[in-house]
XYZ file of N, CA and C in Angstrom:
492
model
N 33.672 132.871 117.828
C 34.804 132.528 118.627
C 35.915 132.021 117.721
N 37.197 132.770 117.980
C 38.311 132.282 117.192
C 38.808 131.856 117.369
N 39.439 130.490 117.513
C 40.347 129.074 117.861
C 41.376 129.610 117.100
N 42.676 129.549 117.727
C 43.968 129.320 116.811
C 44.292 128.113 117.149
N 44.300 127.107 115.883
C 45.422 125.936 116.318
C 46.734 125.925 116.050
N 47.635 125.307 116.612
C 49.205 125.156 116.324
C 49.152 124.381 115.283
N 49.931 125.147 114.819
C 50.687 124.030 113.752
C 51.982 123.038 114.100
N 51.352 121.872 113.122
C 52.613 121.009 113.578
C 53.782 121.510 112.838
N 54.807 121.427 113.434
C 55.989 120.940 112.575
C 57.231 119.905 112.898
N 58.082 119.493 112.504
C 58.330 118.519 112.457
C 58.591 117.696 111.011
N 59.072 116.539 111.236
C 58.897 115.706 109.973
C 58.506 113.977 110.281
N 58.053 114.025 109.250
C 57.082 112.934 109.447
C 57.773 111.526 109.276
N 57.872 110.246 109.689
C 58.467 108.829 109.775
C 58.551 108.532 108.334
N 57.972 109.091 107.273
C 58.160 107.870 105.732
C 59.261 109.351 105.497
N 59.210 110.834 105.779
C 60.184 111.889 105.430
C 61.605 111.457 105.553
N 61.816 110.858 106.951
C 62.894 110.192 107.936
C 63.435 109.219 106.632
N 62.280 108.355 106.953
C 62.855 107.106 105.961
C 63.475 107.098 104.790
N 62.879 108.030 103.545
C 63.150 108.621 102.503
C 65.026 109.262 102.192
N 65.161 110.047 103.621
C 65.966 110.826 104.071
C 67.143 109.446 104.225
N 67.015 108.509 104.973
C 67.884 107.470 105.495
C 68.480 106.497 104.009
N 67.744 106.479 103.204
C 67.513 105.287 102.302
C 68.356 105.895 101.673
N 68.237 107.161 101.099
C 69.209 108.241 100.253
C 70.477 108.184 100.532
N 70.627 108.258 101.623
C 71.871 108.736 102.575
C 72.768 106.896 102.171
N 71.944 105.980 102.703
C 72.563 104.695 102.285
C 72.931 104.425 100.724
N 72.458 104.732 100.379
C 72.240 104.447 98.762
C 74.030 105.441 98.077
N 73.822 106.319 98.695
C 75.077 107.526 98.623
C 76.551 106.638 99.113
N 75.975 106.316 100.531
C 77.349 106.033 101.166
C 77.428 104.302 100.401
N 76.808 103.350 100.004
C 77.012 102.339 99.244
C 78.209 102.961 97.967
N 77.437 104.091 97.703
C 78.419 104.752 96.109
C 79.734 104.760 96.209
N 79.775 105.310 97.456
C 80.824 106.776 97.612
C 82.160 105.729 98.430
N 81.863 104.718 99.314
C 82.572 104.284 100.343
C 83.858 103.137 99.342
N 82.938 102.213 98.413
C 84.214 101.577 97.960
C 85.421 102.403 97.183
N 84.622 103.481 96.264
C 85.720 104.115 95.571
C 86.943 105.113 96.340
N 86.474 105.492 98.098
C 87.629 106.063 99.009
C 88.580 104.439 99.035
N 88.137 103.581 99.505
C 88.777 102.289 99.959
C 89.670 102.060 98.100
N 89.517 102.407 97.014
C 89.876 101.973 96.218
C 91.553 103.042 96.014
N 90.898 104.223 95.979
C 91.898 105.436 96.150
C 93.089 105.058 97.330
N 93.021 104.705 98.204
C 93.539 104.438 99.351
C 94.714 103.267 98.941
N 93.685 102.424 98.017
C 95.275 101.237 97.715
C 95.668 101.873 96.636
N 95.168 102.790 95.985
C 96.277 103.109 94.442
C 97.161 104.065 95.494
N 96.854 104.820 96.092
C 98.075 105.623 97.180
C 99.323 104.225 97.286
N 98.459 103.642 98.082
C 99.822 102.615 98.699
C 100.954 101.735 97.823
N 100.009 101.672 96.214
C 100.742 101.132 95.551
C 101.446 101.879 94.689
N 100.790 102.991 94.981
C 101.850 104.179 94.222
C 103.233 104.628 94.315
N 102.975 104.536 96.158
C 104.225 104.567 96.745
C 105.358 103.155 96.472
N 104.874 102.046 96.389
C 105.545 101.119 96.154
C 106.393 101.249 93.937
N 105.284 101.943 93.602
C 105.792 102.072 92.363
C 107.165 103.137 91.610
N 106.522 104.536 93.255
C 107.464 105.359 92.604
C 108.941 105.257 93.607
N 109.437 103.966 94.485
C 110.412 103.821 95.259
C 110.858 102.728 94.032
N 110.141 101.763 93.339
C 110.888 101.507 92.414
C 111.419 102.076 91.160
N 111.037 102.908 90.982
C 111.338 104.014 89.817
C 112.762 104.684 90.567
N 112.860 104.979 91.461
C 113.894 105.960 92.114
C 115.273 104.471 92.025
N 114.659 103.184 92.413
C 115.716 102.184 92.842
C 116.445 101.562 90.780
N 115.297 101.750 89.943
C 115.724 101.959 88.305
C 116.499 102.872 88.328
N 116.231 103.934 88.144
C 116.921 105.189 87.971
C 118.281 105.233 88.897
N 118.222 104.783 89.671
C 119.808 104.865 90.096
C 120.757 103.829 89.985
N 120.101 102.355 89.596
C 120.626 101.159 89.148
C 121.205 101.283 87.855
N 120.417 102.648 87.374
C 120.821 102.465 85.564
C 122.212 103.540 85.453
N 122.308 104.877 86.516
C 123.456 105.522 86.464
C 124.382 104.560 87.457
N 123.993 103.773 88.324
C 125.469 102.904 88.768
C 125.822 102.096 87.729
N 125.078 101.772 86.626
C 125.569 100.690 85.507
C 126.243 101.950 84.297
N 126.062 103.341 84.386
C 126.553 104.130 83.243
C 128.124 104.280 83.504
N 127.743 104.240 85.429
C 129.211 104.628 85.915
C 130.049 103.797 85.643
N 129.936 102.848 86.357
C 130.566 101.452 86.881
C 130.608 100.091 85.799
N 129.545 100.458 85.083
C 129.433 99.226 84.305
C 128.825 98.235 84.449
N 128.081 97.867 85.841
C 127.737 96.616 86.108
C 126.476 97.204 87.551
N 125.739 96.869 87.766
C 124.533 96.869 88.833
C 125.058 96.935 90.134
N 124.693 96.870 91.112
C 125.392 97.063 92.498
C 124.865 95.256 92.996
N 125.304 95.366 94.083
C 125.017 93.548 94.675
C 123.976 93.617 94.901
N 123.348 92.671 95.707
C 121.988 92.028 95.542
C 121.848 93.296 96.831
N 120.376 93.821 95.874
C 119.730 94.674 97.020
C 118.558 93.313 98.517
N 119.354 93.895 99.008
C 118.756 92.738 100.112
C 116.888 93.495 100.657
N 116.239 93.025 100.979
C 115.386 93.298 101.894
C 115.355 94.354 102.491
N 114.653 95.377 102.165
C 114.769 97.045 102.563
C 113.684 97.304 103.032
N 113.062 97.483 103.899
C 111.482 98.174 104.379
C 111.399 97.690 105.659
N 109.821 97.974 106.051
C 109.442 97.543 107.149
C 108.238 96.731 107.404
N 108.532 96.328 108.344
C 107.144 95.797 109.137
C 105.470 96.276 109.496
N 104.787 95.517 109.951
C 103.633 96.255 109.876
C 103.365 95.969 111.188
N 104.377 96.039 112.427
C 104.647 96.362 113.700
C 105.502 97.698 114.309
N 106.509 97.607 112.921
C 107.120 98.835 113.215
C 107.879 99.275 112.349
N 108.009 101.442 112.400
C 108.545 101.838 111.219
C 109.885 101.817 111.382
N 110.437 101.636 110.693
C 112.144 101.657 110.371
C 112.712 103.130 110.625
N 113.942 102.974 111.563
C 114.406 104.472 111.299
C 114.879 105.280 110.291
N 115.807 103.861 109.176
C 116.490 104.592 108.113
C 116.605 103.363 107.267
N 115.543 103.578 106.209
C 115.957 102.577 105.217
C 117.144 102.032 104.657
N 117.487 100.236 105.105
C 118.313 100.065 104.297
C 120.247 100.880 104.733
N 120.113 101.414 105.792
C 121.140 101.960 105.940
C 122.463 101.570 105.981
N 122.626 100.204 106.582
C 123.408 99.668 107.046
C 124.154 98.661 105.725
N 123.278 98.400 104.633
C 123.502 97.461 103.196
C 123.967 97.822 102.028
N 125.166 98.016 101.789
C 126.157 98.852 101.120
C 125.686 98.749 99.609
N 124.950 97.123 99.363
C 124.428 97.875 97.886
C 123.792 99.358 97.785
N 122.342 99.424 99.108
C 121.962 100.648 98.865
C 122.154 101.928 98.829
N 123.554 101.746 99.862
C 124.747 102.848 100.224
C 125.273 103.477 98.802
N 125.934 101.967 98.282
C 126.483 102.421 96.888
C 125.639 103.254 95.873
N 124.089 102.683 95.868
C 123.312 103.339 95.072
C 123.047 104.798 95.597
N 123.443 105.352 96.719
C 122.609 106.536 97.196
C 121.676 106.415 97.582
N 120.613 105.171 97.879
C 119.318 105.140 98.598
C 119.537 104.459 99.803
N 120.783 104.680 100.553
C 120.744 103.922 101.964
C 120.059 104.982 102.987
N 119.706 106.466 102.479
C 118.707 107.505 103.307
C 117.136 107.346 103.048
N 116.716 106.744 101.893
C 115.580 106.920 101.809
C 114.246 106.485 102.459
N 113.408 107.476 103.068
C 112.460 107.206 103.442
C 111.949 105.786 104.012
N 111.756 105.051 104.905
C 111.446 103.355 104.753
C 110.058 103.272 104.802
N 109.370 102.107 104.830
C 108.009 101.786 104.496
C 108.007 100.608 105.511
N 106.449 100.889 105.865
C 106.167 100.223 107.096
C 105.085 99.421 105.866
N 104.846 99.675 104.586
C 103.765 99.094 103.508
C 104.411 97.891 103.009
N 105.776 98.399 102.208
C 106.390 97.158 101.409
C 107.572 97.161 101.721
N 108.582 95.731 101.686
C 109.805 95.775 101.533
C 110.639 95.105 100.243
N 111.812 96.076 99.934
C 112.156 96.526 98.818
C 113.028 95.652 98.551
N 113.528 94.856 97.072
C 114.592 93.716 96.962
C 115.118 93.665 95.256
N 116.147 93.418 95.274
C 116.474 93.314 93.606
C 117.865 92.667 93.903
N 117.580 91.185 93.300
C 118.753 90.157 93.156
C 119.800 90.610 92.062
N 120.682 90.614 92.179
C 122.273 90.659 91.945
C 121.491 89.925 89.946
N 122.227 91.037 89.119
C 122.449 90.283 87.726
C 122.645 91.591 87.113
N 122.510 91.124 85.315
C 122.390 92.335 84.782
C 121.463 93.001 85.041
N 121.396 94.131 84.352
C 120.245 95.267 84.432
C 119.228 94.548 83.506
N 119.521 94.300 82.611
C 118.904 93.431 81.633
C 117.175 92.207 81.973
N 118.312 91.637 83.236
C 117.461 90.605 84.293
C 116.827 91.027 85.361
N 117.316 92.094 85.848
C 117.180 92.430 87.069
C 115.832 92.727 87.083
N 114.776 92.246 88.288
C 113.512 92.662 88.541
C 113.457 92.941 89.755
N 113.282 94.152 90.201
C 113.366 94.703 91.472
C 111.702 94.487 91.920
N 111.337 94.017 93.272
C 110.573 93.724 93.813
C 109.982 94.461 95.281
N 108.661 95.107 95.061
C 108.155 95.447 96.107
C 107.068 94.338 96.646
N 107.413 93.773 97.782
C 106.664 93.186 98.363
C 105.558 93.391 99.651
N 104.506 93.286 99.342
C 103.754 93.568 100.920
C 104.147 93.193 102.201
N 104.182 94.085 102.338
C 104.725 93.546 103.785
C 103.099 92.976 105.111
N 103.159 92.190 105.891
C 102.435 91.899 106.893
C 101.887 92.483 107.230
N 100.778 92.317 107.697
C 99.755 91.050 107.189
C 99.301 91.703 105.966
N 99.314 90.494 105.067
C 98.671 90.870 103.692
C 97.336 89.645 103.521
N 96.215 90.385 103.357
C 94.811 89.471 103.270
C 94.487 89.449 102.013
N 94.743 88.825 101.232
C 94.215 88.475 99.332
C 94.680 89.854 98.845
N 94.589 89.956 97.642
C 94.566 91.406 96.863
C 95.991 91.023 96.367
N 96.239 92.504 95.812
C 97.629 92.660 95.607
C 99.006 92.055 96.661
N 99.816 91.410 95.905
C 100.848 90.872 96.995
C 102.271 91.246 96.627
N 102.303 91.790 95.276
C 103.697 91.847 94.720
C 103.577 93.140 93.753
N 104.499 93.987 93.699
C 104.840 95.031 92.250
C 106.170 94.680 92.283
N 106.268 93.864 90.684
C 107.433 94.386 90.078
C 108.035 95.256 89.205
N 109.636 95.419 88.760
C 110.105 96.389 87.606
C 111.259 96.151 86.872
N 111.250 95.602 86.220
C 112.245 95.751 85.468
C 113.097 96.800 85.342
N 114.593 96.643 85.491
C 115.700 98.149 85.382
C 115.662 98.048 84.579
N 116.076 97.599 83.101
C 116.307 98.151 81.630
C 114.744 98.510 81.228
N 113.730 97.998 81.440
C 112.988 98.360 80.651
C 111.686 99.544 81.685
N 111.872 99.083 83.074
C 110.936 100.120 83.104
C 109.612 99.418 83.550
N 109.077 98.209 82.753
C 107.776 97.528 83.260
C 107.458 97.531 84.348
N 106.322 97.866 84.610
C 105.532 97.096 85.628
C 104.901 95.875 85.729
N 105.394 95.070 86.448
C 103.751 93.808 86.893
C 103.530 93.945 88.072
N 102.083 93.599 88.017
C 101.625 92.993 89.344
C 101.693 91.754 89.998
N 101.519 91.224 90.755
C 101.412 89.961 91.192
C 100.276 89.724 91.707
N 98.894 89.140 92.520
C 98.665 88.378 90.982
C 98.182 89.339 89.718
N 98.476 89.218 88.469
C 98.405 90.301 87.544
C 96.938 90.755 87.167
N 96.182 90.039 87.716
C 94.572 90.218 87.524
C 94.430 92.226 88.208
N 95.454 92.652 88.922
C 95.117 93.834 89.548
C 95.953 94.443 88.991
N 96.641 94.385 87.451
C 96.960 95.364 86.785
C 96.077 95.988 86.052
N 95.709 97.561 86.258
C 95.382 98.060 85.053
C 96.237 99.167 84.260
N 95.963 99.737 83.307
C 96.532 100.576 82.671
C 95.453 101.915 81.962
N 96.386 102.757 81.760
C 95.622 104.085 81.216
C 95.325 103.918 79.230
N 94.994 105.152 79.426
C 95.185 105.450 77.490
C 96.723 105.264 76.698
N 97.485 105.632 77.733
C 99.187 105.835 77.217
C 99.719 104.290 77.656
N 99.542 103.548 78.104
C 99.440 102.861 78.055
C 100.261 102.237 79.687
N 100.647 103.267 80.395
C 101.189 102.937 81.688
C 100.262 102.193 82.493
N 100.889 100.832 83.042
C 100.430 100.042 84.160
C 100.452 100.850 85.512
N 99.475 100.598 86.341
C 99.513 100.916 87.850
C 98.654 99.347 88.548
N 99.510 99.528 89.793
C 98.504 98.354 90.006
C 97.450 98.727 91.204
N 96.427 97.728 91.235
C 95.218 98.379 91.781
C 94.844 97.094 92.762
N 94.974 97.590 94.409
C 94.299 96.410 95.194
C 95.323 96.500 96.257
């Protein structure tokens, strides 16, 4: 007499487990370095709106001779996006950036002096919880800092970005 039995299939509870532990072990890896990518984005953007606000501070000083007035407070909130950066504040007018893009991330500032002095400031805007709170830049020279500077790093060439 010939019995066929079934075979099981399926997978077995330590297979499962094996399977789960992996999967955690992965997403432990994988999850801070998206969350890390995510603030070099945001501070990127804060880096390359100061590069654009240099670069045009340094041809209003080729033109004119002297910096434009105190860039006042340019950005937005972290309630709501701005329609038009800065539009209405004739330093930025004068510079050509009274169209640019606004930021609901940081808002944008550079006190009245030479180019020399001048440190144009991206600030976080609300709510900001520890981490990064400040990128600055120098117009004549170009520098970056961070604020607090513990979240500067830099490459091989030696460019700062800040991180956090």
């Amino acid at each position: 007499m010939n019995t066929f039995r079934k075979k099981k299939s399926g997978f077995t509870l330590i297979e499962l487990l094996i399977v789960i532990v992996i999967l955690g072990i992965l997403a432990a890896l994988i999850v801070p370095r998206l969350i890390a990518n995510t603030n070099r984005a945001r501070n990127a953007e804060a880096t390359n709106m100061l590069g654009a606000i240099r670069r045009a501070q340094l041809a209003q000083m080729d033109q004119a001779g002297v910096t434009t007035t105190t860039l006042a407070n340019c950005g937005g909130t972290s309630s709501a996006q701005p329609t038009a950066a800065c539009a209405g504040n004739p330093g930025w007018t004068a510079l050509g950036l009274g169209t640019l893009p606004a930021s609901r991330r940081f808002n944008y500032s550079c006190p009245q002096g030479p180019a020399a002095t001048t440190l144009c400031t991206a600030t976080k805007a609300p709510p900001t919880t520890g981490g990064l709170t400040r990128i600055t830049m120098n117009v004549e020279t170009g520098v970056i800092a961070c604020v607090p500077a513990s979240f500067a790093i830099s490459d091989s060439t030696g460019v700062v970005a800040c991180n956090g």
